[in-house]
Amino acid sequence: MKKENFLWNATKTGLLGGAIGIFLCLVGMVEIFNKRDVVEGVITLGQFVLLATFLSVGLAASRRTSNLLGQNQSRLSLISGLIAGLISGLLVILLVVIGNQVNLRAVFLNASPALYDLLTFKRSLSGIWILPVTGVITGLAGAAFLLLPEAVRRPVSRGVLFLIFMALFSGLFRVVLINQGTLWGVIAKGLFGQTGVTLIGAIFFFIVVVGLNVFWSSKGSNIQTTLNQLPQKRRAGLRIGLFVLIAIIALGLPQVSGPFIAQVIVIISLYILMGLGLNITLGFAGLLDLGFVAFYAVGAYTVGLLTSYGPFGLQHIPFWVAVPIAVLVAMAFGAFLGLPVLGVRGDYLAIATLGFGEIVRLLAGSDFLAPFFGGPQGVIGIQKPCLGILGTFLSVDTPRICNGIELGKPQDIYYVAVVAALLIAFVAWRLRESRLGRAWMAIREDEDVAEALGVNLVQTKLLAYILGAAFAGLGGAIFTVLIGSIFASSMQLLVSINVVALIIVGGMGSIPGVVVGAIALIGLPELLREVSEFRYLIYGLILIVMMQAKPEGLWPSQSTRRELHHADADNLTAETLV
Amino acid sequence: MKRLFTLLSLVVLASMVLAACGGGAAAYECTDALGCVTIGPDEPVHIAYWGVLSGADGTLGEDSKRGVEIAIDDMGGKFHDHDILLTTEDAGCTPEGGATAASKLASDTSLVALVGSSCSDETVGGIAAITNAGLTTISPSNTRPALTDPSRGPDFAGYLRTAHSDAFQGKAVADFAYNVLGVRKAATIHDGSAYAQALQQVFADNFTALGGEIVAQEAVAKDATDMRPVLTSIAAKAPEFLYYPVFVAAGGYITAQVREIAGLEDVKLAGSDGIFTADFIKGAGPNVEGMYLSSPDFSAFPEGYKAFVEKHNAKYGGAPLSIFHAHAYDATGIIFAALEKVAVIADDGTINVPRKALRDAIFATKDYKGITGTLSCSASGDCGAPVIAVYEVVNSDPASWNPQDAANPNPKKVFP
Amino acid sequence: MRMTFTERFVDLAVSGFLWGFRILMVLVIVLGTFFTVRAGKYTGEQWIDFVVFGISQGAIYAMIALGYTMVYGILRMINFAHGDIFMTGAFAGYFTAVWLNSIGFVNANPVLGLIIPIVAAMIFSASIAMLVEKIAYRPLRNAPRLVPLIAAIGASFFIEYAFRGFFGPGKYAYPPIKVLEGDWVIFGINILKVQVVVAVAAFIMMGILYSIVKYTKVGKAMRAVSENKDTAALMGIDVNRIIVSTFAIGAAMAGAAGVLYALVYRQIDFFMGFTPGVKAFTAAVLGGIGNIPGAMVGGMVLGIFESVGPSLFLEGLGITRAYQLKDVIAYTMLVMILLFRPQGILGERLSKQKA
């Protein structure tokens, strides 16, 4: 009886895997990812994605079988992995078979001859056996993987992950290293290809990581005990040393890596600033604001209008004066937008604030307000920040001369952005530990009880909006000088959703979580074009999966983690209480 | 995860430390104000195309990119025994996308010159980074007038274009409406994009200068679908000519719905190059017959253009996707013609390209025989030969779309 | 409790602001209407045209709003992905219609040629909705309210961009239906055939839905579950099955609305569900969330205001290019309803629980 069950389980898993594989093909991921190599000349990202599917299918089937039949049925586990992989492969290749008979392309754009070539390894119908066989082998491998001892599993999986990471960013590393000089150039070209790591590079990285892992597992605990036994002063010294190291890297990074990485980091910092702002509104105070982009817009337009030398520039004020003004204006706006929705609860608040965000965008880009905001043409010619005295205003469309250092390039704005992000992170941290922070958390938990306990709802909520808006406004102010122009079409709802998503993924109410979320959700798509094509698809999937698996985020604050995992509530001790 | 990060930081730190020690000296003494590109004997000549390569406007960028590719093919894929390497950056038709793509290109010191961008927004966001990196870019399809305005500012020092400026396009349409169709009352609609708003304003200004009257200037949101209320509002002013230089989405809705509005049954419809594509015909439906569209004048292109179209058909299995491919071809040609003048070729095959000299040479292009005409570049970056034509759609079947067809063109040129 | 000076000040500011907002709105509406009517730019017939456009647009909003309101009634959750369900229906209907067209079926049987795509769309949308419910929402039934909301946002993006992957970012043109071209003259007004058919179809389907909810056993069970899940379970109702049915029925309505939309506007694309989704939720709130006739009324009101508003209010005040701000009117209406009458026009059927 159980043996039949296990066959059925394996088949089900195989069918699911096949469906996922077909989905990936039809949605275009396989084809587009195919343009990027994992190991140049050996395997592409598209092929890897399919293989990964079969591998996971094998793994899942094997795990289910062990759950069903007990741990020692290794042969049956392997067989179930084999079956699952086979069925997945068959299902995917079915796509090609059908595609040859019926014109699937009339419906699914990606069911193209190029895709079929990919799936049959350029051998058309005579190659349809390749994929199922690959499925079998990888399914088997996946199942076998589960049977390996942990000591082998961990280094291997880490090695593969690191390899993928290196492959995805190989183009970037290559350019950066080549710019450092001939020696580095040679190393770079040896290890990294244009679109993926070279074979040598792959082997090299894999061995390095596996080696490190083996080293750590054998000597690691020793090292850790030694570290723990060091006197306090030395440990503190080590920590300071670590901070200094990170600071050197952070300071020197833009000089080494060039404008592109600096630009990406500025964008990440912008989202960190916005994330910290929304963290206050949503993470601390529990107010779901989907119109957050409005505050960013206010900060951006204020700085833009005040410092632009174009036709819409107002006063041609220096950047350093304009930024505090922008933050104040954003705060006022936060109060203005928060006032009407003070009494609105929960999900309604989300839609209402969404409406606000859209209203701001529509008004800013409208012809009606074009004399003030530039309309669809936007505001261009925004003066770059100047560490020095700005020369006098000459005429429209001529930038003012900077008698000092002009922070024009992304590498320069990088410093402004990082300093701002650190500053605001500090402010957010202090806020959280303050009385106001606790009032916010009280409101988030239960508004009525908080009110009964003496928390002034109106003031506290307003302050949440105001401070959240301030941070977002600062972010907008900095970003606008990076791009040098503002267009209302950039203030889309998608930006607000990005910020909400990155807080959720990073961990609501958690400051390091915001940084993690920003790097993951904003940095990665900027750096990987192929990923950016499917960015929102992956977002959607991540949000759904995270809500079920880890709703407290990747780096949550203690209270949130406890709240969302009831089982841990039994383990409360005095230290774990916030 | 933490370990990966530490490893990564160590790599970066190490590379920083060795940065001081690294660096090879070139045998050629580079005295150029913006630096030089050194291309070793086995290395390719690296140019890049940046523009919109994905999304709804992807055909625009893809079409121009093909123009560049065919130009490279026509040079034999080589420049003085060096392979020509073309890489691409997707700028997403937004200023932020342009800024990011530009900063990525600016980091790559092996680049000689660029063709791009596709959308004017991308240029606005990215040109500063490109100019500051010493690179020069020629756009095949930016049409915003301000980009080659003499007062455009130092950020644009590295920017030229072979496309026309919309200042000419709007004028041509106004000319056509007033003098050829003989209408005196016109209305415009734009979709909130900078392109459409600027273009309809140029039309309005020129039409009024000729003596016509603009009875209504309306706007819709880019994602609006129900055009009937705004069309009814326009109908109240009884225009004879309706010009909506928008993109495919809004254009389709307007055209499909316009004849349903009382008062607009006979109004003449016109659009511009934003909807000069078969996709528009699909969405617009039967009303599109008789509609006028403005675009660069293909028949004014010299003989070389026909050969280009044939090569395109052979290489890509179909007609060009959009309308700026020939401009991209010429942009590439101009770059390599200038490169020919300034490149210093050593005996061992190493090529040194002084950046400022290249930029100056491109700006100094005079009487270059391209396939869009005989091109000369002005000091403010205008290289295009701005001949705009107005075409009339004769068949609402999207499959029949072929403006370059000599025998049965659809749409058909009617002016000049 | 004695209030401090700051507290009193802030309270005053809030009330002042709210009153100011009310007065501003009233002024905009009254003055705008007055000036517009005085300027006499539009004939009576054109005003009627505006209203007719608004009704046909509103009927589509109403059908989508039904799904929102039913799901919210049962689960207290905004199903962000509902607008995208509407989009999936439009695509299903599109491919069915194209296929029918290609085999010449539509010319032979025009009526069936209209109905079959609608039915196909309803089935397809209902399936997708049930899939989404099973994968994304069911595991989160007992989570704090923010969690399913985020999951819904995730589901929305996933569906949108999956369809973008399948079908590309461009627009698809629904094949023209010869039968529906032209006008009918009803009570002396010229109305497009398409709009009449769409409005009538919408009303019929909403009527059917209303009867299902009011008179059938399933409907009674739905109402019971929306009152109180646990008690309904105690009464022997399979809560799970009811929830799934609610999703399915709401989705079927939205899917049908998708085809109707395609008939009127002819172009569909992967992102078409987003704005109608938000507006339909506005309509649901307008009419009273949890209230089915409310959703219908809300949809109509929103559609009409959007269509008439820019001309009636904004142009009178001298605002140029008023139709660019059409969405501003819709969102402002939402804010006003939430501020001044959060239970909506027809009153909230739900007990006023903490959200």
Coordinates of C-alpha atoms in Angstrom, one line a residue, chain C residues 40-246:
Chain C
G40 CA -23.0 76.6 -22.0
K41 CA -20.2 74.8 -23.9
Y42 CA -22.1 71.5 -24.2
T43 CA -25.5 70.7 -25.4
G44 CA -28.0 68.7 -23.4
E45 CA -27.4 65.8 -25.8
Q46 CA -23.7 65.9 -25.0
W47 CA -24.4 65.8 -21.3
I48 CA -26.5 62.8 -21.9
D49 CA -23.7 61.3 -23.9
F50 CA -21.4 61.8 -20.9
V51 CA -23.8 60.1 -18.6
V52 CA -24.3 57.2 -21.0
F53 CA -20.5 56.7 -21.3
G54 CA -20.3 56.8 -17.5
I55 CA -23.0 54.1 -17.1
S56 CA -21.3 51.7 -19.4
Q57 CA -17.9 52.3 -17.8
G58 CA -19.6 52.1 -14.4
A59 CA -21.3 48.8 -15.2
I60 CA -17.8 47.3 -15.7
Y61 CA -16.5 48.8 -12.5
A62 CA -19.6 47.4 -10.7
M63 CA -19.0 43.9 -11.9
I64 CA -15.4 43.9 -10.7
A65 CA -16.5 45.6 -7.5
L66 CA -18.8 42.6 -6.7
G67 CA -15.8 40.3 -6.3
Y68 CA -14.0 42.7 -4.0
T69 CA -17.0 43.3 -1.9
M70 CA -17.8 39.6 -1.5
V71 CA -14.3 38.6 -0.6
Y72 CA -14.0 41.4 1.8
G73 CA -17.3 40.5 3.4
I74 CA -16.1 37.0 4.1
L75 CA -12.4 37.4 4.7
R76 CA -12.0 41.0 5.7
M77 CA -9.2 41.1 3.1
I78 CA -8.7 43.3 0.1
N79 CA -8.0 40.9 -2.7
F80 CA -5.4 43.0 -4.5
A81 CA -5.2 40.4 -7.2
H82 CA -8.8 40.8 -8.2
G83 CA -8.2 43.4 -10.8
D84 CA -5.7 41.0 -12.5
I85 CA -8.3 38.3 -12.5
F86 CA -10.4 40.7 -14.6
M87 CA -7.4 40.8 -16.9
T88 CA -7.1 37.1 -17.2
G89 CA -10.7 36.8 -18.2
A90 CA -10.2 39.4 -20.9
F91 CA -7.3 37.3 -22.3
A92 CA -9.2 34.1 -22.2
G93 CA -12.1 35.7 -23.9
Y94 CA -9.8 37.2 -26.5
F95 CA -8.2 33.9 -27.5
T96 CA -11.5 32.2 -27.6
A97 CA -13.0 34.9 -29.7
V98 CA -10.0 34.9 -32.1
W99 CA -10.4 31.1 -32.5
L100 CA -14.1 31.3 -33.1
N101 CA -13.5 34.1 -35.6
S102 CA -11.0 32.1 -37.5
I103 CA -13.3 29.1 -37.9
G104 CA -16.1 31.4 -39.1
F105 CA -18.3 30.6 -36.1
V106 CA -19.0 34.1 -35.2
N107 CA -20.4 35.1 -38.5
A108 CA -22.8 32.1 -38.4
N109 CA -23.9 32.5 -34.8
P110 CA -23.3 36.1 -33.6
V111 CA -25.1 35.7 -30.3
L112 CA -23.3 32.5 -29.4
G113 CA -20.2 34.1 -30.7
L114 CA -20.6 36.6 -27.9
I115 CA -21.6 34.3 -25.2
I116 CA -19.0 31.6 -25.6
P117 CA -16.0 33.9 -25.0
I118 CA -17.8 35.3 -21.9
V119 CA -18.4 31.8 -20.5
A120 CA -14.8 30.7 -21.3
A121 CA -13.6 33.8 -19.5
M122 CA -15.7 33.1 -16.5
I123 CA -14.4 29.6 -16.2
F124 CA -10.8 30.6 -16.7
S125 CA -10.9 33.4 -14.2
A126 CA -12.6 31.3 -11.6
S127 CA -10.0 28.7 -12.0
I128 CA -7.2 31.1 -11.6
A129 CA -8.8 32.7 -8.6
M130 CA -9.3 29.3 -6.9
L131 CA -5.6 28.5 -7.6
V132 CA -4.5 31.8 -6.1
E133 CA -6.7 31.2 -3.1
K134 CA -5.3 27.8 -2.5
I135 CA -1.6 28.7 -2.9
A136 CA -1.4 32.2 -1.6
Y137 CA -4.3 32.9 0.7
R138 CA -5.5 29.8 2.4
P139 CA -2.3 29.2 4.4
L140 CA -2.6 32.7 5.8
R141 CA -6.2 32.5 7.0
N142 CA -5.3 33.2 10.6
A143 CA -2.4 35.5 10.1
P144 CA -2.4 39.1 11.2
R145 CA -4.3 41.3 8.7
L146 CA -1.2 42.8 7.0
V147 CA 0.2 39.4 6.0
P148 CA -2.6 38.3 3.6
L149 CA -2.7 41.8 2.2
I150 CA 1.0 41.6 1.3
A151 CA 0.5 38.1 -0.1
A152 CA -2.3 39.6 -2.3
I153 CA 0.0 42.3 -3.6
G154 CA 2.5 39.5 -4.4
A155 CA -0.1 37.5 -6.2
S156 CA -1.2 40.5 -8.2
F157 CA 2.3 41.2 -9.4
F158 CA 2.9 37.5 -10.1
I159 CA -0.2 37.2 -12.3
E160 CA 0.5 40.4 -14.1
Y161 CA 4.0 39.7 -15.0
A162 CA 3.4 36.0 -15.7
F163 CA 0.9 37.1 -18.3
R164 CA 3.4 39.7 -19.6
G165 CA 5.8 36.9 -20.0
F166 CA 3.3 34.7 -21.8
F167 CA 1.8 37.3 -24.1
G168 CA 4.2 40.1 -24.2
P169 CA 3.9 43.7 -23.2
G170 CA 2.0 44.9 -26.3
K171 CA -1.7 45.3 -26.8
Y172 CA -4.0 42.8 -28.3
A173 CA -6.9 44.0 -30.4
Y174 CA -10.2 42.2 -29.8
P175 CA -11.7 41.2 -33.1
P176 CA -14.5 43.5 -34.2
I177 CA -18.0 42.1 -33.8
K178 CA -20.0 43.1 -36.8
V179 CA -23.3 42.7 -35.0
L180 CA -22.3 45.3 -32.4
E181 CA -21.3 48.1 -34.7
G182 CA -23.5 51.1 -34.9
D183 CA -26.1 52.8 -32.7
W184 CA -29.5 52.2 -31.4
V185 CA -31.8 55.0 -30.8
I186 CA -33.4 54.6 -27.4
F187 CA -35.8 57.3 -26.1
G188 CA -34.4 59.5 -28.8
I189 CA -30.8 59.2 -27.6
N190 CA -28.1 57.7 -29.8
I191 CA -26.4 55.0 -27.8
L192 CA -23.8 52.7 -29.2
K193 CA -25.0 49.1 -29.5
V194 CA -21.8 47.9 -27.8
Q195 CA -22.5 50.0 -24.7
V196 CA -26.1 48.9 -24.5
V197 CA -25.2 45.2 -24.7
V198 CA -22.4 45.7 -22.1
A199 CA -24.7 47.5 -19.7
V200 CA -27.5 45.0 -20.2
A201 CA -25.3 42.0 -19.8
A202 CA -23.8 43.5 -16.7
F203 CA -27.1 44.1 -15.1
I204 CA -28.4 40.7 -16.0
M205 CA -25.3 39.0 -14.4
M206 CA -25.5 41.2 -11.3
G207 CA -29.1 40.3 -11.0
I208 CA -28.3 36.7 -11.2
L209 CA -25.6 37.0 -8.6
Y210 CA -28.0 38.9 -6.3
S211 CA -30.6 36.2 -6.5
I212 CA -28.0 33.5 -5.9
V213 CA -26.9 35.3 -2.8
K214 CA -30.4 36.1 -1.6
Y215 CA -32.3 33.0 -2.4
T216 CA -30.1 30.0 -2.7
K217 CA -28.7 27.8 0.0
V218 CA -25.2 28.6 -1.1
G219 CA -25.9 32.3 -0.9
K220 CA -27.3 31.9 2.5
A221 CA -24.2 30.0 3.6
M222 CA -22.1 32.9 2.2
R223 CA -24.0 35.4 4.2
A224 CA -23.7 33.3 7.3
V225 CA -19.9 32.9 6.9
S226 CA -19.5 36.7 6.3
E227 CA -21.4 37.3 9.6
N228 CA -19.4 35.1 11.7
K229 CA -17.1 32.3 10.4
D230 CA -17.0 30.3 13.6
T231 CA -20.7 30.2 14.2
A232 CA -21.3 29.3 10.6
A233 CA -18.9 26.4 11.0
L234 CA -20.8 25.3 14.1
M235 CA -24.0 25.3 12.1
G236 CA -22.5 22.7 9.8
I237 CA -21.4 24.9 7.0
D238 CA -18.2 23.9 5.2
V239 CA -16.5 27.2 5.6
N240 CA -13.7 26.3 3.3
R241 CA -16.0 25.4 0.4
I242 CA -17.9 28.6 0.8
I243 CA -14.8 30.7 0.8
V244 CA -13.6 29.0 -2.4
S245 CA -17.1 29.4 -4.0
T246 CA -17.0 33.1 -3.1

